[in-house]
PDB file of C-alpha atoms in Angstrom:
ATOM      1  CA  MET A   1     -33.436   6.101  27.997  1.00  0.00           C
ATOM      2  CA  HIS A   2     -36.401   5.339  26.198  1.00  0.00           C
ATOM      3  CA  PRO A   3     -36.586   6.799  22.543  1.00  0.00           C
ATOM      4  CA  ARG A   4     -39.602   8.413  23.273  1.00  0.00           C
ATOM      5  CA  THR A   5     -38.444  10.112  26.392  1.00  0.00           C
ATOM      6  CA  SER A   6     -35.055  11.354  24.733  1.00  0.00           C
ATOM      7  CA  THR A   7     -37.222  12.878  21.956  1.00  0.00           C
ATOM      8  CA  ALA A   8     -39.602  14.332  24.465  1.00  0.00           C
ATOM      9  CA  ALA A   9     -36.558  15.891  26.483  1.00  0.00           C
ATOM     10  CA  TRP A  10     -34.585  17.212  23.461  1.00  0.00           C
ATOM     11  CA  SER A  11     -38.052  18.867  22.243  1.00  0.00           C
ATOM     12  CA  GLY A  12     -38.570  20.220  25.692  1.00  0.00           C
ATOM     13  CA  LEU A  13     -34.908  21.531  25.572  1.00  0.00           C
ATOM     14  CA  LEU A  14     -35.409  23.188  22.179  1.00  0.00           C
ATOM     15  CA  LEU A  15     -38.482  25.008  23.424  1.00  0.00           C
ATOM     16  CA  VAL A  16     -36.660  26.387  26.232  1.00  0.00           C
ATOM     17  CA  CYS A  17     -33.722  27.665  24.147  1.00  0.00           C
ATOM     18  CA  LEU A  18     -36.091  29.326  21.654  1.00  0.00           C
ATOM     19  CA  LEU A  19     -37.835  31.056  24.283  1.00  0.00           C
ATOM     20  CA  VAL A  20     -34.728  32.212  25.776  1.00  0.00           C
ATOM     21  CA  LEU A  21     -33.270  33.406  22.461  1.00  0.00           C
ATOM     22  CA  SER A  22     -36.461  34.990  21.535  1.00  0.00           C
ATOM     23  CA  GLY A  23     -36.454  37.086  24.854  1.00  0.00           C
ATOM     24  CA  CYS A  24     -33.193  38.060  24.128  1.00  0.00           C
ATOM     25  CA  ALA A  25     -33.972  39.387  20.413  1.00  0.00           C
ATOM     26  CA  ARG A  26     -36.364  41.929  21.982  1.00  0.00           C
ATOM     27  CA  GLU A  27     -34.689  45.147  22.648  1.00  0.00           C
ATOM     28  CA  ASP A  28     -35.541  47.105  25.943  1.00  0.00           C
ATOM     29  CA  PRO A  29     -37.294  50.171  25.132  1.00  0.00           C
ATOM     30  CA  GLU A  30     -34.334  52.720  25.774  1.00  0.00           C
ATOM     31  CA  THR A  31     -32.226  50.451  23.037  1.00  0.00           C
ATOM     32  CA  ALA A  32     -35.275  50.567  20.681  1.00  0.00           C
ATOM     33  CA  LEU A  33     -35.568  54.192  21.266  1.00  0.00           C
ATOM     34  CA  ARG A  34     -31.827  54.797  20.582  1.00  0.00           C
ATOM     35  CA  SER A  35     -32.142  52.505  17.419  1.00  0.00           C
ATOM     36  CA  THR A  36     -34.903  54.813  15.978  1.00  0.00           C
ATOM     37  CA  LEU A  37     -32.670  57.793  16.758  1.00  0.00           C
ATOM     38  CA  ASP A  38     -29.571  56.344  14.840  1.00  0.00           C
ATOM     39  CA  THR A  39     -32.476  55.654  11.901  1.00  0.00           C
ATOM     40  CA  LEU A  40     -33.573  58.949  12.106  1.00  0.00           C
ATOM     41  CA  GLN A  41     -30.007  60.609  11.799  1.00  0.00           C
ATOM     42  CA  GLN A  42     -29.126  58.459   9.061  1.00  0.00           C
ATOM     43  CA  ALA A  43     -32.354  59.433   6.962  1.00  0.00           C
ATOM     44  CA  LEU A  44     -31.573  62.812   7.392  1.00  0.00           C
ATOM     45  CA  GLU A  45     -28.036  62.192   6.102  1.00  0.00           C
ATOM     46  CA  THR A  46     -29.257  60.456   3.043  1.00  0.00           C
ATOM     47  CA  ARG A  47     -31.976  63.075   2.528  1.00  0.00           C
ATOM     48  CA  ASP A  48     -34.854  60.525   3.098  1.00  0.00           C
ATOM     49  CA  ALA A  49     -37.828  62.935   4.188  1.00  0.00           C
ATOM     50  CA  GLY A  50     -40.135  59.749   4.133  1.00  0.00           C
ATOM     51  CA  VAL A  51     -38.551  58.036   7.162  1.00  0.00           C
ATOM     52  CA  LEU A  52     -38.909  61.259   8.939  1.00  0.00           C
ATOM     53  CA  GLY A  53     -42.340  61.443   8.184  1.00  0.00           C
ATOM     54  CA  ASP A  54     -42.882  57.733   9.558  1.00  0.00           C
ATOM     55  CA  THR A  55     -41.241  58.580  12.687  1.00  0.00           C
ATOM     56  CA  LEU A  56     -43.359  61.670  13.499  1.00  0.00           C
ATOM     57  CA  SER A  57     -46.447  61.115  15.796  1.00  0.00           C
ATOM     58  CA  ALA A  58     -49.854  62.107  14.074  1.00  0.00           C
ATOM     59  CA  GLU A  59     -50.079  64.358  17.476  1.00  0.00           C
ATOM     60  CA  PHE A  60     -46.464  65.750  16.474  1.00  0.00           C
ATOM     61  CA  ILE A  61     -45.740  69.466  17.624  1.00  0.00           C
ATOM     62  CA  GLY A  62     -42.754  71.400  16.820  1.00  0.00           C
ATOM     63  CA  PRO A  63     -41.916  75.201  17.205  1.00  0.00           C
ATOM     64  CA  ASP A  64     -44.423  77.743  16.571  1.00  0.00           C
ATOM     65  CA  GLY A  65     -47.095  74.880  16.282  1.00  0.00           C
ATOM     66  CA  MET A  66     -45.244  72.996  13.486  1.00  0.00           C
ATOM     67  CA  ASP A  67     -47.291  70.175  12.984  1.00  0.00           C
ATOM     68  CA  ALA A  68     -45.878  66.616  11.203  1.00  0.00           C
ATOM     69  CA  LYS A  69     -46.647  67.824   7.551  1.00  0.00           C
ATOM     70  CA  ALA A  70     -44.945  71.062   7.824  1.00  0.00           C
ATOM     71  CA  ALA A  71     -42.047  69.384   9.785  1.00  0.00           C
ATOM     72  CA  GLU A  72     -41.702  67.069   6.540  1.00  0.00           C
ATOM     73  CA  ARG A  73     -42.082  70.039   4.252  1.00  0.00           C
ATOM     74  CA  MET A  74     -39.420  71.769   6.224  1.00  0.00           C
ATOM     75  CA  ALA A  75     -36.845  68.732   5.798  1.00  0.00           C
ATOM     76  CA  LYS A  76     -37.751  68.448   1.965  1.00  0.00           C
ATOM     77  CA  GLY A  77     -36.921  72.162   1.666  1.00  0.00           C
ATOM     78  CA  MET A  78     -33.710  71.666   3.369  1.00  0.00           C
ATOM     79  CA  PHE A  79     -32.845  68.406   0.905  1.00  0.00           C
ATOM     80  CA  LEU A  80     -33.569  70.849  -2.082  1.00  0.00           C
ATOM     81  CA  ARG A  81     -31.392  73.548  -0.679  1.00  0.00           C
ATOM     82  CA  TYR A  82     -28.401  71.466   0.232  1.00  0.00           C
ATOM     83  CA  ARG A  83     -27.175  68.266  -1.759  1.00  0.00           C
ATOM     84  CA  ASN A  84     -25.179  67.450   1.209  1.00  0.00           C
ATOM     85  CA  VAL A  85     -26.705  67.241   4.607  1.00  0.00           C
ATOM     86  CA  GLY A  86     -24.620  66.322   7.914  1.00  0.00           C
ATOM     87  CA  VAL A  87     -25.966  65.714  11.291  1.00  0.00           C
ATOM     88  CA  THR A  88     -23.460  65.169  14.021  1.00  0.00           C
ATOM     89  CA  VAL A  89     -25.286  64.311  17.334  1.00  0.00           C
ATOM     90  CA  GLY A  90     -23.373  64.750  20.590  1.00  0.00           C
ATOM     91  CA  PRO A  91     -23.978  62.865  23.883  1.00  0.00           C
ATOM     92  CA  VAL A  92     -27.672  61.726  24.130  1.00  0.00           C
ATOM     93  CA  SER A  93     -29.408  61.776  27.303  1.00  0.00           C
ATOM     94  CA  VAL A  94     -32.374  59.655  27.652  1.00  0.00           C
ATOM     95  CA  ASP A  95     -35.088  60.171  30.489  1.00  0.00           C
ATOM     96  CA  MET A  96     -37.249  57.139  30.020  1.00  0.00           C
ATOM     97  CA  GLY A  97     -41.014  56.916  31.620  1.00  0.00           C
ATOM     98  CA  ASP A  98     -43.726  54.368  31.202  1.00  0.00           C
ATOM     99  CA  GLY A  99     -44.431  54.399  27.315  1.00  0.00           C
ATOM    100  CA  HIS A 100     -42.813  57.863  26.881  1.00  0.00           C
ATOM    101  CA  ALA A 101     -39.392  59.506  27.098  1.00  0.00           C
ATOM    102  CA  THR A 102     -37.513  62.764  26.770  1.00  0.00           C
ATOM    103  CA  VAL A 103     -34.621  62.699  24.803  1.00  0.00           C
ATOM    104  CA  GLY A 104     -32.145  65.697  25.034  1.00  0.00           C
ATOM    105  CA  PHE A 105     -28.485  66.243  22.725  1.00  0.00           C
ATOM    106  CA  ASP A 106     -26.368  68.746  20.907  1.00  0.00           C
ATOM    107  CA  ALA A 107     -26.630  68.431  17.236  1.00  0.00           C
ATOM    108  CA  VAL A 108     -24.040  70.020  14.716  1.00  0.00           C
ATOM    109  CA  LEU A 109     -26.160  70.391  11.380  1.00  0.00           C
ATOM    110  CA  SER A 110     -24.297  71.222   7.964  1.00  0.00           C
ATOM    111  CA  GLY A 111     -25.170  71.445   4.508  1.00  0.00           C
ATOM    112  CA  GLY A 112     -23.559  72.039   1.586  1.00  0.00           C
ATOM    113  CA  GLN A 113     -23.577  71.767  -2.373  1.00  0.00           C
ATOM    114  CA  GLY A 114     -21.019  68.915  -2.559  1.00  0.00           C
ATOM    115  CA  ARG A 115     -17.676  70.822  -1.845  1.00  0.00           C
ATOM    116  CA  ILE A 116     -15.359  69.886   0.958  1.00  0.00           C
ATOM    117  CA  LEU A 117     -16.542  72.466   3.364  1.00  0.00           C
ATOM    118  CA  PRO A 118     -20.131  72.916   4.077  1.00  0.00           C
ATOM    119  CA  ASP A 119     -21.977  76.196   2.900  1.00  0.00           C
ATOM    120  CA  ALA A 120     -23.727  76.280   6.380  1.00  0.00           C
ATOM    121  CA  ALA A 121     -23.090  74.750   9.714  1.00  0.00           C
ATOM    122  CA  ARG A 122     -24.705  75.348  13.255  1.00  0.00           C
ATOM    123  CA  VAL A 123     -24.761  73.820  16.867  1.00  0.00           C
ATOM    124  CA  TYR A 124     -28.263  73.305  18.321  1.00  0.00           C
ATOM    125  CA  SER A 125     -29.302  72.170  21.624  1.00  0.00           C
ATOM    126  CA  VAL A 126     -32.265  69.863  21.094  1.00  0.00           C
ATOM    127  CA  GLN A 127     -35.260  68.502  23.396  1.00  0.00           C
ATOM    128  CA  SER A 128     -37.513  66.053  22.126  1.00  0.00           C
ATOM    129  CA  GLY A 129     -40.426  64.105  23.423  1.00  0.00           C
ATOM    130  CA  TRP A 130     -41.037  60.338  22.250  1.00  0.00           C
ATOM    131  CA  ARG A 131     -44.023  58.288  22.758  1.00  0.00           C
ATOM    132  CA  LEU A 132     -44.398  54.487  22.242  1.00  0.00           C
ATOM    133  CA  GLU A 133     -47.118  53.890  19.576  1.00  0.00           C
ATOM    134  CA  GLY A 134     -48.244  50.351  18.515  1.00  0.00           C
ATOM    135  CA  GLY A 135     -44.659  48.980  19.382  1.00  0.00           C
ATOM    136  CA  GLU A 136     -42.717  51.794  17.592  1.00  0.00           C
ATOM    137  CA  TRP A 137     -40.999  55.106  19.004  1.00  0.00           C
ATOM    138  CA  ARG A 138     -42.696  58.025  17.473  1.00  0.00           C
ATOM    139  CA  LEU A 139     -41.570  61.576  17.834  1.00  0.00           C
ATOM    140  CA  THR A 140     -44.298  63.883  19.663  1.00  0.00           C
ATOM    141  CA  SER A 141     -42.491  67.007  20.022  1.00  0.00           C
ATOM    142  CA  ILE A 142     -39.164  68.858  19.441  1.00  0.00           C
ATOM    143  CA  ARG A 143     -37.667  72.151  20.123  1.00  0.00           C
ATOM    144  CA  TRP A 144     -34.159  73.440  19.406  1.00  0.00           C
ATOM    145  CA  GLU A 145     -32.242  76.558  20.087  1.00  0.00           C
ATOM    146  CA  PRO A 146     -29.032  77.653  18.475  1.00  0.00           C
ATOM    147  CA  ARG A 147     -25.980  77.492  20.669  1.00  0.00           C
ATOM    148  CA  SER A 148     -23.569  80.344  20.792  1.00  0.00           C
TER     149      SER A 148
END
């Protein structure tokens, strides 16, 4: 084999490998959404309201007309009230659409002042709407109801 042909063959093989690997590195939309949900859960547990704010769509609407700023203020208020915040999410159901998704789950929220047992804990049934904006999943709506 001629050296030039060998170099061209190896270059072609390298290019194909890079294309395959770059395709593998991309997350499918549902995996990316689940990753965003995990990041959001971790942010709540570490009391990082900024990540919450970054996850909310500019068109976010919550219960009683809550907008994105009000949702971020509510989270900050909870973080001031409780030194420890726990979020345990039950099985997550994801209904994917073209550029949007609906996510449902049960969540146990707990908060405490650093003692072993939480001062408050409650189970909620949560339904949320998500939209793909600029390659990132953004929360567009959420509603929750306490479970008995």
